[in-house]
Protein backbone atom coordinates (compact mmCIF):
# COMPACT_ATOMS: atom_id res chain seq x y z
CA UNK A 1 0.00 0.00 0.00
CA UNK A 2 1.42 3.39 -0.98
CA UNK A 3 0.21 6.55 0.70
CA UNK A 4 1.22 9.71 -1.17
CA UNK A 5 1.36 13.05 0.61
CA UNK A 6 1.85 16.21 -1.46
CA UNK A 7 3.04 19.39 0.22
CA UNK A 8 4.04 22.84 -0.96
CA UNK A 9 7.82 22.74 -0.95
CA UNK A 10 10.98 20.99 0.20
CA UNK A 11 10.81 22.38 3.74
CA UNK A 12 7.33 20.87 4.19
CA UNK A 13 8.51 17.58 2.58
CA UNK A 14 11.18 17.42 5.27
CA UNK A 15 8.68 18.29 8.05
CA UNK A 16 6.27 15.53 7.02
CA UNK A 17 9.15 13.07 6.52
CA UNK A 18 10.30 13.81 10.07
CA UNK A 19 6.76 13.32 11.46
CA UNK A 20 6.68 9.92 9.71
CA UNK A 21 10.10 9.00 11.09
CA UNK A 22 9.56 10.22 14.65
CA UNK A 23 7.72 7.12 16.04
CA UNK A 24 10.74 5.01 15.01
CA UNK A 25 13.31 7.13 16.86
CA UNK A 26 13.37 4.90 19.91
CA UNK A 27 15.46 2.27 21.60
CA UNK A 28 15.95 -0.89 19.52
CA UNK A 29 14.86 0.63 16.21
CA UNK A 30 16.67 -0.18 13.00
CA UNK A 31 16.70 2.68 10.48
CA UNK A 32 17.46 2.26 6.79
CA UNK A 33 19.09 5.48 5.59
CA UNK A 34 19.73 7.09 2.21
CA UNK A 35 22.12 9.63 0.78
CA UNK A 36 21.53 12.25 -1.91
CA UNK A 37 20.15 15.73 -1.38
CA UNK A 38 16.54 14.63 -0.79
CA UNK A 39 16.83 13.40 2.83
CA UNK A 40 19.10 16.23 4.06
CA UNK A 41 16.14 18.24 5.43
CA UNK A 42 14.90 15.15 7.29
CA UNK A 43 18.36 14.62 8.82
CA UNK A 44 18.47 18.32 9.89
CA UNK A 45 15.20 17.80 11.75
CA UNK A 46 16.49 14.61 13.40
CA UNK A 47 19.53 16.55 14.64
CA UNK A 48 17.34 19.41 15.91
CA UNK A 49 15.09 16.92 17.71
CA UNK A 50 18.14 15.23 19.26
CA UNK A 51 19.46 18.60 20.48
CA UNK A 52 16.18 20.07 21.67
CA UNK A 53 14.27 17.02 22.92
CA UNK A 54 17.13 14.73 23.85
CA UNK A 55 16.02 11.95 21.50
CA UNK A 56 18.81 9.41 21.86
CA UNK A 57 20.31 7.16 19.19
CA UNK A 58 22.43 5.14 21.64
CA UNK A 59 20.20 2.09 21.15
CA UNK A 60 19.39 2.68 17.46
CA UNK A 61 21.00 0.83 14.54
CA UNK A 62 21.33 2.03 10.95
CA UNK A 63 21.86 0.46 7.54
CA UNK A 64 22.70 2.70 4.60
CA UNK A 65 21.62 1.84 1.10
CA UNK A 66 24.79 2.24 -0.87
CA UNK A 67 28.33 3.52 -1.41
CA UNK A 68 30.48 4.42 -4.40
CA UNK A 69 33.15 1.90 -5.39
CA UNK A 70 36.74 3.06 -5.00
CA UNK A 71 36.34 6.26 -2.98
CA UNK A 72 38.40 6.33 0.22
CA UNK A 73 36.15 6.77 3.30
CA UNK A 74 37.56 10.26 3.90
CA UNK A 75 36.75 11.42 0.32
CA UNK A 76 34.36 14.35 0.60
CA UNK A 77 31.81 12.64 -1.69
CA UNK A 78 31.90 9.15 -0.18
CA UNK A 79 28.57 8.24 1.33
CA UNK A 80 30.46 7.42 4.53
CA UNK A 81 31.54 11.08 4.74
CA UNK A 82 28.11 12.32 3.64
CA UNK A 83 26.32 10.42 6.39
CA UNK A 84 28.75 11.50 9.09
CA UNK A 85 28.59 15.15 7.99
CA UNK A 86 24.82 15.26 7.51
CA UNK A 87 23.75 13.16 10.51
CA UNK A 88 25.98 10.81 12.48
CA UNK A 89 28.50 13.42 13.75
CA UNK A 90 25.61 15.38 15.29
CA UNK A 91 23.76 12.62 17.17
CA UNK A 92 24.81 10.13 19.84
CA UNK A 93 24.76 6.95 17.73
CA UNK A 94 27.63 4.55 18.56
CA UNK A 95 29.91 4.11 15.54
CA UNK A 96 29.51 0.32 15.70
CA UNK A 97 25.73 0.64 15.25
CA UNK A 98 26.27 2.23 11.81
CA UNK A 99 26.33 0.02 8.72
CA UNK A 100 27.36 1.35 5.31
CA UNK A 101 28.37 -1.03 2.51
CA UNK A 102 32.08 -0.82 1.79
CA UNK A 103 33.18 0.04 -1.74
CA UNK A 104 36.82 -0.81 -1.02
CA UNK A 105 38.71 -4.10 -1.12
CA UNK A 106 36.95 -7.41 -1.86
CA UNK A 107 33.57 -6.17 -3.08
CA UNK A 108 31.94 -9.60 -3.39
CA UNK A 109 32.90 -10.38 0.20
CA UNK A 110 31.64 -6.94 1.31
CA UNK A 111 28.27 -7.56 -0.36
CA UNK A 112 27.93 -10.96 1.33
CA UNK A 113 28.90 -9.53 4.71
CA UNK A 114 26.35 -6.73 4.30
CA UNK A 115 23.55 -9.18 3.55
CA UNK A 116 24.60 -11.28 6.53
CA UNK A 117 24.49 -8.23 8.82
CA UNK A 118 21.08 -7.26 7.43
CA UNK A 119 19.78 -10.79 7.94
CA UNK A 120 20.35 -10.42 11.68
CA UNK A 121 18.04 -7.41 11.97
CA UNK A 122 14.86 -6.11 10.38
CA UNK A 123 14.80 -2.53 9.18
CA UNK A 124 11.83 -0.77 10.79
CA UNK A 125 11.75 2.13 8.34
CA UNK A 126 13.76 2.53 5.15
CA UNK A 127 14.32 6.09 3.90
CA UNK A 128 14.62 6.40 0.13
CA UNK A 129 15.20 9.10 -2.42
CA UNK A 130 14.56 8.36 -6.08
CA UNK A 131 16.77 8.83 -9.13
CA UNK A 132 15.39 10.63 -12.16
CA UNK A 133 15.45 7.23 -13.94
CA UNK A 134 13.44 5.62 -11.14
CA UNK A 135 16.40 4.07 -9.33
CA UNK A 136 16.33 3.43 -5.59
CA UNK A 137 19.62 3.02 -3.76
CA UNK A 138 21.84 2.44 -6.78
CA UNK A 139 19.48 -0.13 -8.29
CA UNK A 140 19.45 1.09 -11.85
CA UNK A 141 16.80 0.14 -14.44
CA UNK A 142 16.87 -3.59 -15.28
CA UNK A 143 18.21 -4.67 -11.88
CA UNK A 144 16.39 -7.94 -11.08
CA UNK A 145 13.91 -7.42 -8.24
CA UNK A 146 15.42 -10.51 -6.57
CA UNK A 147 18.88 -8.94 -6.18
CA UNK A 148 20.37 -8.49 -2.72
CA UNK A 149 23.51 -6.41 -2.01
CA UNK A 150 25.62 -6.25 -5.16
CA UNK A 151 28.07 -4.22 -7.21
CA UNK A 152 26.55 -2.28 -10.06
CA UNK A 153 27.56 0.03 -12.89
CA UNK A 154 26.03 3.50 -12.81
CA UNK A 155 24.06 4.71 -15.81
CA UNK A 156 25.13 7.80 -17.72
CA UNK A 157 21.94 9.51 -16.47
CA UNK A 158 22.84 8.86 -12.82
CA UNK A 159 26.44 9.92 -13.35
CA UNK A 160 25.20 13.11 -15.01
CA UNK A 161 22.75 13.78 -12.16
CA UNK A 162 25.50 13.31 -9.56
CA UNK A 163 28.18 15.26 -11.46
CA UNK A 164 27.18 18.38 -9.54
CA UNK A 165 28.96 16.94 -6.49
CA UNK A 166 32.15 15.89 -8.29
CA UNK A 167 32.59 18.72 -10.83
CA UNK A 168 33.74 21.26 -8.24
CA UNK A 169 36.48 18.81 -7.21
CA UNK A 170 37.57 18.40 -10.83
CA UNK A 171 36.82 14.68 -10.51
CA UNK A 172 34.74 12.15 -12.39
CA UNK A 173 31.69 10.49 -10.86
CA UNK A 174 32.69 6.88 -10.06
CA UNK A 175 31.46 4.30 -12.57
CA UNK A 176 30.42 1.70 -10.01
CA UNK A 177 28.70 1.42 -6.66
CA UNK A 178 27.77 -1.22 -4.11
CA UNK A 179 24.13 -1.16 -3.14
CA UNK A 180 21.45 -3.02 -1.23
CA UNK A 181 19.24 -4.75 -3.77
CA UNK A 182 15.49 -4.39 -4.25
CA UNK A 183 15.04 -7.61 -2.22
CA UNK A 184 16.76 -6.03 0.82
CA UNK A 185 14.68 -2.87 0.50
CA UNK A 186 11.42 -4.84 0.28
CA UNK A 187 12.19 -6.56 3.61
CA UNK A 188 11.93 -3.28 5.54
CA UNK A 189 8.72 -3.07 7.57
CA UNK A 190 8.02 0.47 6.37
CA UNK A 191 9.36 2.65 3.56
CA UNK A 192 9.53 6.45 3.49
CA UNK A 193 10.38 7.92 0.08
CA UNK A 194 11.03 11.65 -0.29
CA UNK A 195 11.27 13.56 -3.56
CA UNK A 196 11.19 17.15 -4.69
CA UNK A 197 11.65 19.08 -7.88
CA UNK A 198 10.54 18.79 -11.50
CA UNK A 199 13.26 16.33 -12.52
CA UNK A 200 11.64 13.72 -10.25
CA UNK A 201 8.08 14.12 -11.61
CA UNK A 202 8.33 11.42 -14.29
CA UNK A 203 9.97 8.89 -11.96
CA UNK A 204 7.32 9.54 -9.27
CA UNK A 205 4.56 9.13 -11.84
CA UNK A 206 6.01 5.88 -13.21
CA UNK A 207 6.67 4.47 -9.75
CA UNK A 208 3.06 5.01 -8.69
CA UNK A 209 1.06 4.63 -11.89
CA UNK A 210 3.22 2.65 -14.26
CA UNK A 211 3.39 -1.12 -14.40
CA UNK A 212 5.56 -2.91 -11.87
CA UNK A 213 8.66 -3.46 -13.96
CA UNK A 214 12.41 -3.76 -13.49
CA UNK A 215 12.65 -0.89 -16.02
CA UNK A 216 11.50 1.36 -13.16
CA UNK A 217 13.14 -0.08 -10.01
CA UNK A 218 11.00 2.05 -7.66
CA UNK A 219 7.82 0.49 -9.09
CA UNK A 220 8.48 -2.58 -6.94
CA UNK A 221 7.23 -0.48 -4.02
CA UNK A 222 3.69 -1.01 -5.37
CA UNK A 223 4.08 -4.52 -3.88
CA UNK A 224 5.19 -3.30 -0.45
CA UNK A 225 2.59 -3.27 2.35
CA UNK A 226 3.57 0.07 3.95
CA UNK A 227 5.04 2.91 1.91
CA UNK A 228 4.73 6.65 2.54
CA UNK A 229 5.78 8.92 -0.33
CA UNK A 230 6.23 12.60 0.49
CA UNK A 231 6.55 14.91 -2.52
CA UNK A 232 6.50 18.61 -3.24
CA UNK A 233 4.21 20.15 -5.86
CA UNK A 234 6.81 19.92 -8.61
CA UNK A 235 7.55 16.24 -8.05
CA UNK A 236 3.77 15.63 -7.95
CA UNK A 237 3.11 17.64 -11.10
CA UNK A 238 2.41 14.59 -13.32
CA UNK A 239 0.08 12.95 -10.77
CA UNK A 240 -3.68 13.17 -10.70
CA UNK A 241 -4.78 15.07 -7.56
CA UNK A 242 -6.86 12.01 -6.63
CA UNK A 243 -3.56 10.08 -6.30
CA UNK A 244 -2.48 11.98 -3.17
CA UNK A 245 -3.45 13.51 0.09
CA UNK A 246 -2.77 17.26 0.13
CA UNK A 247 -1.25 18.72 3.31
C1 LIG B 1 21.84 8.74 -5.68
C2 LIG B 1 21.60 7.79 -4.49
C3 LIG B 1 20.12 7.51 -4.31
C4 LIG B 1 19.36 8.81 -4.32
C5 LIG B 1 19.52 9.49 -5.66
C6 LIG B 1 18.76 10.80 -5.76
O1 LIG B 1 21.94 8.10 -6.88
N1 LIG B 1 22.29 6.56 -4.63
O2 LIG B 1 19.94 6.82 -3.07
O3 LIG B 1 18.01 8.59 -4.05
O4 LIG B 1 20.90 9.75 -5.85
O5 LIG B 1 19.55 11.82 -5.26
P1 LIG B 1 19.02 13.26 -4.88
O6 LIG B 1 18.24 13.09 -3.63
O7 LIG B 1 20.27 14.06 -4.65
O8 LIG B 1 18.22 13.74 -6.02
Coordinates of C-alpha atoms and ligand atoms in Angstrom, one line a residue:
X1 CA 0.0 0.0 0.0
X2 CA 1.4 3.4 -1.0
X3 CA 0.2 6.5 0.7
X4 CA 1.2 9.7 -1.2
X5 CA 1.4 13.1 0.6
X6 CA 1.8 16.2 -1.5
X7 CA 3.0 19.4 0.2
X8 CA 4.0 22.8 -1.0
X9 CA 7.8 22.7 -0.9
X10 CA 11.0 21.0 0.2
X11 CA 10.8 22.4 3.7
X12 CA 7.3 20.9 4.2
X13 CA 8.5 17.6 2.6
X14 CA 11.2 17.4 5.3
X15 CA 8.7 18.3 8.0
X16 CA 6.3 15.5 7.0
X17 CA 9.1 13.1 6.5
X18 CA 10.3 13.8 10.1
X19 CA 6.8 13.3 11.5
X20 CA 6.7 9.9 9.7
X21 CA 10.1 9.0 11.1
X22 CA 9.6 10.2 14.7
X23 CA 7.7 7.1 16.0
X24 CA 10.7 5.0 15.0
X25 CA 13.3 7.1 16.9
X26 CA 13.4 4.9 19.9
X27 CA 15.5 2.3 21.6
X28 CA 15.9 -0.9 19.5
X29 CA 14.9 0.6 16.2
X30 CA 16.7 -0.2 13.0
X31 CA 16.7 2.7 10.5
X32 CA 17.5 2.3 6.8
X33 CA 19.1 5.5 5.6
X34 CA 19.7 7.1 2.2
X35 CA 22.1 9.6 0.8
X36 CA 21.5 12.2 -1.9
X37 CA 20.2 15.7 -1.4
X38 CA 16.5 14.6 -0.8
X39 CA 16.8 13.4 2.8
X40 CA 19.1 16.2 4.1
X41 CA 16.1 18.2 5.4
X42 CA 14.9 15.1 7.3
X43 CA 18.4 14.6 8.8
X44 CA 18.5 18.3 9.9
X45 CA 15.2 17.8 11.8
X46 CA 16.5 14.6 13.4
X47 CA 19.5 16.6 14.6
X48 CA 17.3 19.4 15.9
X49 CA 15.1 16.9 17.7
X50 CA 18.1 15.2 19.3
X51 CA 19.5 18.6 20.5
X52 CA 16.2 20.1 21.7
X53 CA 14.3 17.0 22.9
X54 CA 17.1 14.7 23.8
X55 CA 16.0 11.9 21.5
X56 CA 18.8 9.4 21.9
X57 CA 20.3 7.2 19.2
X58 CA 22.4 5.1 21.6
X59 CA 20.2 2.1 21.1
X60 CA 19.4 2.7 17.5
X61 CA 21.0 0.8 14.5
X62 CA 21.3 2.0 10.9
X63 CA 21.9 0.5 7.5
X64 CA 22.7 2.7 4.6
X65 CA 21.6 1.8 1.1
X66 CA 24.8 2.2 -0.9
X67 CA 28.3 3.5 -1.4
X68 CA 30.5 4.4 -4.4
X69 CA 33.2 1.9 -5.4
X70 CA 36.7 3.1 -5.0
X71 CA 36.3 6.3 -3.0
X72 CA 38.4 6.3 0.2
X73 CA 36.2 6.8 3.3
X74 CA 37.6 10.3 3.9
X75 CA 36.8 11.4 0.3
X76 CA 34.4 14.4 0.6
X77 CA 31.8 12.6 -1.7
X78 CA 31.9 9.1 -0.2
X79 CA 28.6 8.2 1.3
X80 CA 30.5 7.4 4.5
X81 CA 31.5 11.1 4.7
X82 CA 28.1 12.3 3.6
X83 CA 26.3 10.4 6.4
X84 CA 28.7 11.5 9.1
X85 CA 28.6 15.2 8.0
X86 CA 24.8 15.3 7.5
X87 CA 23.8 13.2 10.5
X88 CA 26.0 10.8 12.5
X89 CA 28.5 13.4 13.7
X90 CA 25.6 15.4 15.3
X91 CA 23.8 12.6 17.2
X92 CA 24.8 10.1 19.8
X93 CA 24.8 7.0 17.7
X94 CA 27.6 4.6 18.6
X95 CA 29.9 4.1 15.5
X96 CA 29.5 0.3 15.7
X97 CA 25.7 0.6 15.3
X98 CA 26.3 2.2 11.8
X99 CA 26.3 0.0 8.7
X100 CA 27.4 1.3 5.3
X101 CA 28.4 -1.0 2.5
X102 CA 32.1 -0.8 1.8
X103 CA 33.2 0.0 -1.7
X104 CA 36.8 -0.8 -1.0
X105 CA 38.7 -4.1 -1.1
X106 CA 37.0 -7.4 -1.9
X107 CA 33.6 -6.2 -3.1
X108 CA 31.9 -9.6 -3.4
X109 CA 32.9 -10.4 0.2
X110 CA 31.6 -6.9 1.3
X111 CA 28.3 -7.6 -0.4
X112 CA 27.9 -11.0 1.3
X113 CA 28.9 -9.5 4.7
X114 CA 26.3 -6.7 4.3
X115 CA 23.5 -9.2 3.5
X116 CA 24.6 -11.3 6.5
X117 CA 24.5 -8.2 8.8
X118 CA 21.1 -7.3 7.4
X119 CA 19.8 -10.8 7.9
X120 CA 20.4 -10.4 11.7
X121 CA 18.0 -7.4 12.0
X122 CA 14.9 -6.1 10.4
X123 CA 14.8 -2.5 9.2
X124 CA 11.8 -0.8 10.8
X125 CA 11.7 2.1 8.3
X126 CA 13.8 2.5 5.2
X127 CA 14.3 6.1 3.9
X128 CA 14.6 6.4 0.1
X129 CA 15.2 9.1 -2.4
X130 CA 14.6 8.4 -6.1
X131 CA 16.8 8.8 -9.1
X132 CA 15.4 10.6 -12.2
X133 CA 15.4 7.2 -13.9
X134 CA 13.4 5.6 -11.1
X135 CA 16.4 4.1 -9.3
X136 CA 16.3 3.4 -5.6
X137 CA 19.6 3.0 -3.8
X138 CA 21.8 2.4 -6.8
X139 CA 19.5 -0.1 -8.3
X140 CA 19.5 1.1 -11.9
X141 CA 16.8 0.1 -14.4
X142 CA 16.9 -3.6 -15.3
X143 CA 18.2 -4.7 -11.9
X144 CA 16.4 -7.9 -11.1
X145 CA 13.9 -7.4 -8.2
X146 CA 15.4 -10.5 -6.6
X147 CA 18.9 -8.9 -6.2
X148 CA 20.4 -8.5 -2.7
X149 CA 23.5 -6.4 -2.0
X150 CA 25.6 -6.2 -5.2
X151 CA 28.1 -4.2 -7.2
X152 CA 26.5 -2.3 -10.1
X153 CA 27.6 0.0 -12.9
X154 CA 26.0 3.5 -12.8
X155 CA 24.1 4.7 -15.8
X156 CA 25.1 7.8 -17.7
X157 CA 21.9 9.5 -16.5
X158 CA 22.8 8.9 -12.8
X159 CA 26.4 9.9 -13.3
X160 CA 25.2 13.1 -15.0
X161 CA 22.8 13.8 -12.2
X162 CA 25.5 13.3 -9.6
X163 CA 28.2 15.3 -11.5
X164 CA 27.2 18.4 -9.5
X165 CA 29.0 16.9 -6.5
X166 CA 32.1 15.9 -8.3
X167 CA 32.6 18.7 -10.8
X168 CA 33.7 21.3 -8.2
X169 CA 36.5 18.8 -7.2
X170 CA 37.6 18.4 -10.8
X171 CA 36.8 14.7 -10.5
X172 CA 34.7 12.1 -12.4
X173 CA 31.7 10.5 -10.9
X174 CA 32.7 6.9 -10.1
X175 CA 31.5 4.3 -12.6
X176 CA 30.4 1.7 -10.0
X177 CA 28.7 1.4 -6.7
X178 CA 27.8 -1.2 -4.1
X179 CA 24.1 -1.2 -3.1
X180 CA 21.4 -3.0 -1.2
X181 CA 19.2 -4.8 -3.8
X182 CA 15.5 -4.4 -4.2
X183 CA 15.0 -7.6 -2.2
X184 CA 16.8 -6.0 0.8
X185 CA 14.7 -2.9 0.5
X186 CA 11.4 -4.8 0.3
X187 CA 12.2 -6.6 3.6
X188 CA 11.9 -3.3 5.5
X189 CA 8.7 -3.1 7.6
X190 CA 8.0 0.5 6.4
X191 CA 9.4 2.7 3.6
X192 CA 9.5 6.4 3.5
X193 CA 10.4 7.9 0.1
X194 CA 11.0 11.7 -0.3
X195 CA 11.3 13.6 -3.6
X196 CA 11.2 17.1 -4.7
X197 CA 11.7 19.1 -7.9
X198 CA 10.5 18.8 -11.5
X199 CA 13.3 16.3 -12.5
X200 CA 11.6 13.7 -10.2
X201 CA 8.1 14.1 -11.6
X202 CA 8.3 11.4 -14.3
X203 CA 10.0 8.9 -12.0
X204 CA 7.3 9.5 -9.3
X205 CA 4.6 9.1 -11.8
X206 CA 6.0 5.9 -13.2
X207 CA 6.7 4.5 -9.7
X208 CA 3.1 5.0 -8.7
X209 CA 1.1 4.6 -11.9
X210 CA 3.2 2.7 -14.3
X211 CA 3.4 -1.1 -14.4
X212 CA 5.6 -2.9 -11.9
X213 CA 8.7 -3.5 -14.0
X214 CA 12.4 -3.8 -13.5
X215 CA 12.7 -0.9 -16.0
X216 CA 11.5 1.4 -13.2
X217 CA 13.1 -0.1 -10.0
X218 CA 11.0 2.0 -7.7
X219 CA 7.8 0.5 -9.1
X220 CA 8.5 -2.6 -6.9
X221 CA 7.2 -0.5 -4.0
X222 CA 3.7 -1.0 -5.4
X223 CA 4.1 -4.5 -3.9
X224 CA 5.2 -3.3 -0.4
X225 CA 2.6 -3.3 2.4
X226 CA 3.6 0.1 4.0
X227 CA 5.0 2.9 1.9
X228 CA 4.7 6.7 2.5
X229 CA 5.8 8.9 -0.3
X230 CA 6.2 12.6 0.5
X231 CA 6.5 14.9 -2.5
X232 CA 6.5 18.6 -3.2
X233 CA 4.2 20.1 -5.9
X234 CA 6.8 19.9 -8.6
X235 CA 7.5 16.2 -8.1
X236 CA 3.8 15.6 -8.0
X237 CA 3.1 17.6 -11.1
X238 CA 2.4 14.6 -13.3
X239 CA 0.1 13.0 -10.8
X240 CA -3.7 13.2 -10.7
X241 CA -4.8 15.1 -7.6
X242 CA -6.9 12.0 -6.6
X243 CA -3.6 10.1 -6.3
X244 CA -2.5 12.0 -3.2
X245 CA -3.4 13.5 0.1
X246 CA -2.8 17.3 0.1
X247 CA -1.3 18.7 3.3
Ligands
LIG1 C1 21.8 8.7 -5.7 C2 21.6 7.8 -4.5 C3 20.1 7.5 -4.3 C4 19.4 8.8 -4.3 C5 19.5 9.5 -5.7 C6 18.8 10.8 -5.8 O1 21.9 8.1 -6.9 N1 22.3 6.6 -4.6 O2 19.9 6.8 -3.1 O3 18.0 8.6 -4.1 O4 20.9 9.7 -5.9 O5 19.6 11.8 -5.3 P1 19.0 13.3 -4.9 O6 18.2 13.1 -3.6 O7 20.3 14.1 -4.7 O8 18.2 13.7 -6.0

